[in-house]
Structures are given as C-alpha cells and as structure tokens.
Amino acid sequence: MGDFDGKVVYITGIARGQGRKHAIRFAREGASVIGLDLCASPSEHVGYKSATEDDLAQTVEKVRAEGGEILAEIGDVRDLAFQQDLVARGVEQFGGRLDVVIANAGICNWGKVWEIDEQQWQDTIDINLTGYWKTLKATIPHMLAADNGGSIVLVSSVAGLKAMPVQSPYSASKYGVVGLAQTAAKELGEHRIRV
Ligand SMILES: NC(=O)c1ccc[n+]([C@@H]2O[C@H](COP(=O)([O-])OP(=O)(O)OC[C@H]3O[C@@H](n4cnc5c(N)ncnc54)[C@H](O)[C@@H]3O)[C@@H](O)[C@H]2O)c1
C-alpha cells in the first residue's frame, strides 16, 4: 500500500536530478507517472552538461523497478501543443485522472544584468516561467474534469525568494513562479486543488 496508489502524476524534466527522484518516489508510493524531458541542450547559454536519452531511459527503468507504470517522452516544455498531447494520452492510458502535477524542468545560467545577451534572458524566461504556465495550461483542465482535487507543485528556488547576484534571468523567472503559483492557488482552491 502506498500513499498514491491508483493516482496519476505528471512531472516535467524527469531524465535526471530532482525530476527523476520525484518520478521514482511517486512510483514507489503507487502512482503512475507521465513525464517528459528535452534530453538535449535547452539553450546555448547553459554551460553544464545536458541530460541525455540514456538518462531518460534509466528513469523509466527505475520507475518500473518500483512497480510503477510510466509514459515518458522526449519533448520541450516550451511546446504547449506537445505537453497537451502527452498529458491527454497519459490521462487516457492511466484511467482518466490526473492528481499531481510537478513543474520541475528548469535551467540556470550566469552573468551580470547588463552583460547577459537577449537570448540568454529569453531562453531562461521561456523555460522556467512560460514553460511552467504551459504545464499548467496543459494539465489543469484534466484535473478539473476528473474533479478529484489534487496538488500542483511549481518548483521555484531560494533565488525566487532572495535576489542572487549574476543570476538575474533565473531569479526573475523563479520570483515569477511564486506569483504564478499563488495566483493559481487562489483560482483552484475552490476545486480542492492545492498549489
Ligand atoms: N539543484 C538545485 O540546487 C536547485 C535549487 C533550487 C531550485 N532548483 C530547481 O529544481 C528544478 C530541477 O533542478 P535539477 O537540479 O534537478 O536540474 P537538472 O538540470 O539536473 O534537471 C532538469 C531537467 O530538466 C530538463 N529540461 C531543461 N529544459 C527543458 C525543457 N525546455 N523541456 C523539457 N525538459 C527540460 C533537463 O534536460 C533536465 O533533465 C529546476 O527547476 C531548478 O531550477 C534546483
């Protein structure tokens, strides 16, 4: 018996890191997992190593080793239509419900406010903030249709609570996530969905 037996979870950025850990833990608790990951470089301004298709395959293997079902695909959170299609297929495959959403896929990069270039700013906002809104747009209608209540988690950062030097697009995106989450919470409370 797990805390999430029979429930369905959608998680973005599941190939590695925190997203992978969320997927494994939910599977251990009995949930079915829907997830995506880019598995490639998200921006020329991300200097650290990208997740790979092999990382995503390992997540799938680890979720199944916990006895969990998973629908995992390569995709970009910036692509609203892709997220909508993946979530719709996952909800259908796992019994017509969606209980938990975790917007997790994010990038980080560095540079002073006046030294970063336009694309660096835009890529960070597009993924970390607009990408999260696209995740909400793709998922909330399914939660409302199932009328089961549920939980949505938008992963912010300490940089969304306190300014971090040389991380202005990251910090701005993560402060934005806090505002997005609090607004969605006020809109969804009456539907028993916690954000
Ligand atoms: N690691 C930390 O110390 C830390 C601290 C605070 C907040 N966070 C936040 O936690 C979340 C996860 O961080 P992490 O440390 O596990 O990072 P990570 O880089 O290990 O994992 C992020 C995953 O998201 C994927 N991804 C990136 N852009 C994508 C896109 N456009 N579409 C689909 N997938 C995409 C990556 O391929 C990667 O697999 C992020 O939102 C991050 O900002 C992390």
CSV table of C-alpha atoms and ligand atoms in Angstrom, one decimal:
chain,number,residue,atom,x,y,z
A,1,MET,CA,0.0,0.0,0.0
A,2,GLY,CA,1.4,3.4,-1.0
A,3,ASP,CA,0.3,6.9,-0.3
A,4,PHE,CA,-0.5,7.4,-4.0
A,5,ASP,CA,-2.0,4.1,-5.1
A,6,GLY,CA,-4.0,4.5,-8.3
A,7,LYS,CA,-3.1,8.1,-8.7
A,8,VAL,CA,-1.5,9.8,-11.7
A,9,VAL,CA,1.4,12.3,-11.6
A,10,TYR,CA,2.8,14.5,-14.4
A,11,ILE,CA,6.4,15.6,-14.0
A,12,THR,CA,8.5,17.7,-16.3
A,13,GLY,CA,12.2,17.3,-16.6
A,14,ILE,CA,12.4,13.6,-15.4
A,15,ALA,CA,15.6,12.4,-17.1
A,16,ARG,CA,17.7,13.2,-14.1
A,17,GLY,CA,18.1,15.2,-10.9
A,18,GLN,CA,15.1,16.1,-8.8
A,19,GLY,CA,12.6,15.3,-11.5
A,20,ARG,CA,13.9,11.7,-11.8
A,21,LYS,CA,13.8,11.4,-8.0
A,22,HIS,CA,10.2,12.6,-7.8
A,23,ALA,CA,9.2,10.0,-10.5
A,24,ILE,CA,10.8,7.2,-8.6
A,25,ARG,CA,9.4,8.2,-5.3
A,26,PHE,CA,5.8,8.6,-6.7
A,27,ALA,CA,6.1,5.2,-8.3
A,28,ARG,CA,7.2,3.7,-5.0
A,29,GLU,CA,4.1,5.1,-3.5
A,30,GLY,CA,1.8,3.5,-6.1
A,31,ALA,CA,1.4,6.3,-8.7
A,32,SER,CA,1.5,6.1,-12.5
A,33,VAL,CA,3.9,8.7,-14.0
A,34,ILE,CA,3.6,10.8,-17.1
A,35,GLY,CA,6.8,12.8,-17.9
A,36,LEU,CA,8.9,14.5,-20.4
A,37,ASP,CA,12.4,15.7,-20.8
A,38,LEU,CA,14.3,17.5,-23.5
A,39,CYS,CA,17.3,15.2,-23.4
A,40,ALA,CA,19.4,17.8,-25.3
A,41,SER,CA,20.8,21.2,-24.7
A,42,PRO,CA,18.0,23.6,-23.8
A,43,SER,CA,19.9,26.8,-24.6
A,44,GLU,CA,23.4,27.7,-25.9
A,45,HIS,CA,23.6,29.7,-22.6
A,46,VAL,CA,23.5,26.6,-20.4
A,47,GLY,CA,27.1,25.8,-19.8
A,48,TYR,CA,26.7,22.5,-17.9
A,49,LYS,CA,26.2,19.0,-19.4
A,50,SER,CA,22.7,18.3,-20.8
A,51,ALA,CA,20.5,15.3,-19.9
A,52,THR,CA,20.5,12.5,-22.5
A,53,GLU,CA,18.1,9.9,-23.9
A,54,ASP,CA,20.0,7.3,-21.9
A,55,ASP,CA,19.3,9.3,-18.7
A,56,LEU,CA,15.6,9.2,-19.6
A,57,ALA,CA,15.7,5.5,-20.3
A,58,GLN,CA,17.3,5.0,-16.9
A,59,THR,CA,14.5,6.9,-15.2
A,60,VAL,CA,11.9,4.7,-17.0
A,61,GLU,CA,13.8,1.6,-15.8
A,62,LYS,CA,14.0,2.8,-12.2
A,63,VAL,CA,10.3,3.7,-12.1
A,64,ARG,CA,9.4,0.3,-13.5
A,65,ALA,CA,11.7,-1.3,-10.9
A,66,GLU,CA,9.5,0.2,-8.2
A,67,GLY,CA,6.5,-1.4,-9.9
A,68,GLY,CA,5.3,1.9,-11.4
A,69,GLU,CA,3.8,2.5,-14.8
A,70,ILE,CA,5.2,5.3,-16.9
A,71,LEU,CA,4.7,7.2,-20.1
A,72,ALA,CA,7.9,9.1,-20.7
A,73,GLU,CA,8.7,11.0,-23.9
A,74,ILE,CA,11.3,13.4,-25.2
A,75,GLY,CA,9.7,16.9,-25.5
A,76,ASP,CA,10.1,20.5,-24.7
A,77,VAL,CA,8.1,22.4,-22.0
A,78,ARG,CA,8.2,25.4,-24.4
A,79,ASP,CA,5.9,23.4,-26.8
A,80,LEU,CA,2.4,23.8,-25.4
A,81,ALA,CA,0.8,21.5,-28.0
A,82,PHE,CA,3.3,18.7,-27.2
A,83,GLN,CA,2.6,19.0,-23.5
A,84,GLN,CA,-1.2,19.0,-24.1
A,85,ASP,CA,-1.0,15.9,-26.3
A,86,LEU,CA,1.3,14.0,-24.0
A,87,VAL,CA,-0.8,14.7,-20.9
A,88,ALA,CA,-4.1,13.8,-22.8
A,89,ARG,CA,-2.6,10.5,-23.8
A,90,GLY,CA,-1.2,9.8,-20.4
A,91,VAL,CA,-4.5,10.6,-18.7
A,92,GLU,CA,-6.3,8.3,-21.0
A,93,GLN,CA,-3.8,5.5,-20.6
A,94,PHE,CA,-3.9,5.7,-16.8
A,95,GLY,CA,-7.6,5.7,-16.2
A,96,GLY,CA,-8.9,9.2,-16.8
A,97,ARG,CA,-7.5,11.1,-13.9
A,98,LEU,CA,-4.6,13.5,-13.0
A,99,ASP,CA,-3.9,14.0,-9.3
A,100,VAL,CA,-0.5,15.7,-9.1
A,101,VAL,CA,1.5,18.0,-11.3
A,102,ILE,CA,5.1,18.9,-10.8
A,103,ALA,CA,6.6,21.7,-13.0
A,104,ASN,CA,10.2,21.0,-12.5
A,105,ALA,CA,12.1,21.3,-15.8
A,106,GLY,CA,14.4,24.3,-15.5
A,107,ILE,CA,17.7,25.8,-16.5
A,108,CYS,CA,20.2,28.0,-14.8
A,109,ASN,CA,22.9,30.3,-16.2
A,110,TRP,CA,25.1,33.2,-15.1
A,111,GLY,CA,26.1,36.8,-15.9
A,112,LYS,CA,25.6,40.3,-14.8
A,113,VAL,CA,22.3,42.1,-15.7
A,114,TRP,CA,23.9,44.3,-18.3
A,115,GLU,CA,26.3,41.6,-19.7
A,116,ILE,CA,23.9,38.8,-20.5
A,117,ASP,CA,22.5,38.8,-24.0
A,118,GLU,CA,18.9,38.9,-25.1
A,119,GLN,CA,18.7,35.2,-26.0
A,120,GLN,CA,20.0,34.2,-22.6
A,121,TRP,CA,17.3,36.2,-20.9
A,122,GLN,CA,14.6,34.9,-23.2
A,123,ASP,CA,15.6,31.2,-23.0
A,124,THR,CA,15.5,31.3,-19.2
A,125,ILE,CA,12.1,33.0,-19.0
A,126,ASP,CA,10.7,30.8,-21.8
A,127,ILE,CA,11.6,27.6,-20.0
A,128,ASN,CA,11.5,28.5,-16.3
A,129,LEU,CA,8.4,30.7,-16.3
A,130,THR,CA,6.4,30.5,-19.5
A,131,GLY,CA,7.2,26.7,-19.7
A,132,TYR,CA,5.6,26.4,-16.2
A,133,TRP,CA,2.5,28.3,-17.3
A,134,LYS,CA,2.3,25.9,-20.3
A,135,THR,CA,2.4,23.0,-17.9
A,136,LEU,CA,-0.5,24.4,-16.0
A,137,LYS,CA,-2.4,25.1,-19.2
A,138,ALA,CA,-1.9,21.5,-20.4
A,139,THR,CA,-2.9,19.9,-17.1
A,140,ILE,CA,-5.5,21.9,-15.1
A,141,PRO,CA,-8.4,21.1,-17.5
A,142,HIS,CA,-7.8,17.4,-16.8
A,143,MET,CA,-7.8,17.9,-13.1
A,144,LEU,CA,-11.0,19.9,-13.2
A,145,ALA,CA,-12.6,17.3,-15.5
A,146,ALA,CA,-11.7,14.5,-13.1
A,147,ASP,CA,-13.0,16.5,-10.2
A,148,ASN,CA,-10.7,14.6,-7.7
A,149,GLY,CA,-9.0,17.6,-6.2
A,150,GLY,CA,-5.2,17.3,-6.2
A,151,SER,CA,-1.9,19.1,-5.9
A,152,ILE,CA,0.3,21.2,-8.1
A,153,VAL,CA,3.9,21.9,-7.3
A,154,LEU,CA,5.8,24.6,-9.2
A,155,VAL,CA,9.5,24.3,-8.3
A,156,SER,CA,11.0,27.7,-7.6
A,157,SER,CA,14.2,28.3,-5.7
A,158,VAL,CA,15.9,30.3,-3.0
A,159,ALA,CA,16.6,32.6,-5.9
A,160,GLY,CA,12.8,33.2,-6.1
A,161,LEU,CA,12.8,34.5,-2.5
A,162,LYS,CA,16.0,36.4,-2.3
A,163,ALA,CA,18.0,38.1,-5.1
A,164,MET,CA,21.0,36.2,-6.3
A,165,PRO,CA,23.9,38.2,-8.0
A,166,VAL,CA,24.8,37.0,-11.5
A,167,GLN,CA,21.5,35.1,-11.9
A,168,SER,CA,19.0,37.8,-13.0
A,169,PRO,CA,17.0,35.8,-15.5
A,170,TYR,CA,17.0,32.8,-13.2
A,171,SER,CA,16.0,34.8,-10.2
A,172,ALA,CA,13.4,36.8,-12.2
A,173,SER,CA,11.9,33.6,-13.5
A,174,LYS,CA,11.8,32.0,-10.1
A,175,TYR,CA,10.2,35.0,-8.4
A,176,GLY,CA,7.7,34.9,-11.3
A,177,VAL,CA,7.0,31.2,-10.5
A,178,VAL,CA,6.0,32.3,-6.9
A,179,GLY,CA,3.5,34.8,-8.3
A,180,LEU,CA,2.1,32.2,-10.8
A,181,ALA,CA,1.7,29.6,-8.1
A,182,GLN,CA,0.0,31.9,-5.6
A,183,THR,CA,-2.4,33.2,-8.3
A,184,ALA,CA,-3.2,29.6,-9.4
A,185,ALA,CA,-3.7,28.6,-5.8
A,186,LYS,CA,-6.4,31.3,-5.3
A,187,GLU,CA,-8.1,30.2,-8.5
A,188,LEU,CA,-8.0,26.5,-7.8
A,189,GLY,CA,-8.8,26.4,-4.1
A,190,GLU,CA,-12.5,26.1,-4.6
A,191,HIS,CA,-11.8,23.0,-6.7
A,192,ARG,CA,-9.8,21.3,-3.9
A,193,ILE,CA,-6.6,21.7,-5.9
A,194,ARG,CA,-3.6,22.9,-3.8
A,195,VAL,CA,-0.8,24.8,-5.5
B,1,LIG,N1,19.7,21.7,-7.9
B,1,LIG,C1,19.5,22.8,-7.1
B,1,LIG,O1,20.3,23.1,-6.3
B,1,LIG,C2,18.2,23.6,-7.3
B,1,LIG,C3,18.0,24.6,-6.3
B,1,LIG,C4,16.8,25.3,-6.4
B,1,LIG,C5,15.9,25.1,-7.4
B,1,LIG,N2,16.2,24.1,-8.3
B,1,LIG,C6,15.2,23.9,-9.4
B,1,LIG,O2,14.8,22.5,-9.4
B,1,LIG,C7,14.4,22.1,-10.7
B,1,LIG,C8,15.2,20.8,-11.0
B,1,LIG,O3,16.6,21.1,-10.9
B,1,LIG,P1,17.7,20.0,-11.0
B,1,LIG,O4,18.8,20.4,-10.1
B,1,LIG,O5,17.2,18.6,-10.9
B,1,LIG,O6,18.2,20.3,-12.6
B,1,LIG,P2,18.8,19.3,-13.7
B,1,LIG,O7,19.4,20.1,-14.7
B,1,LIG,O8,19.5,18.1,-13.1
B,1,LIG,O9,17.4,18.7,-14.3
B,1,LIG,C9,16.5,19.5,-15.0
B,1,LIG,C10,15.9,18.6,-16.1
B,1,LIG,O10,15.0,19.4,-16.9
B,1,LIG,C11,15.3,19.2,-18.2
B,1,LIG,N3,14.9,20.3,-19.1
B,1,LIG,C12,15.5,21.5,-19.1
B,1,LIG,N4,14.9,22.3,-20.0
B,1,LIG,C13,13.9,21.6,-20.5
B,1,LIG,C14,12.9,21.9,-21.5
B,1,LIG,N5,12.9,23.1,-22.1
B,1,LIG,N6,11.9,21.0,-21.7
B,1,LIG,C15,12.0,19.8,-21.1
B,1,LIG,N7,12.9,19.4,-20.2
B,1,LIG,C16,13.9,20.3,-19.9
B,1,LIG,C17,16.7,18.8,-18.3
B,1,LIG,O11,17.0,18.1,-19.5
B,1,LIG,C18,17.0,18.1,-17.1
B,1,LIG,O12,16.8,16.7,-17.2
B,1,LIG,C19,14.7,23.3,-11.6
B,1,LIG,O13,13.5,24.0,-11.8
B,1,LIG,C20,15.7,24.1,-10.8
B,1,LIG,O14,15.7,25.5,-11.1
B,1,LIG,C21,17.3,23.3,-8.3
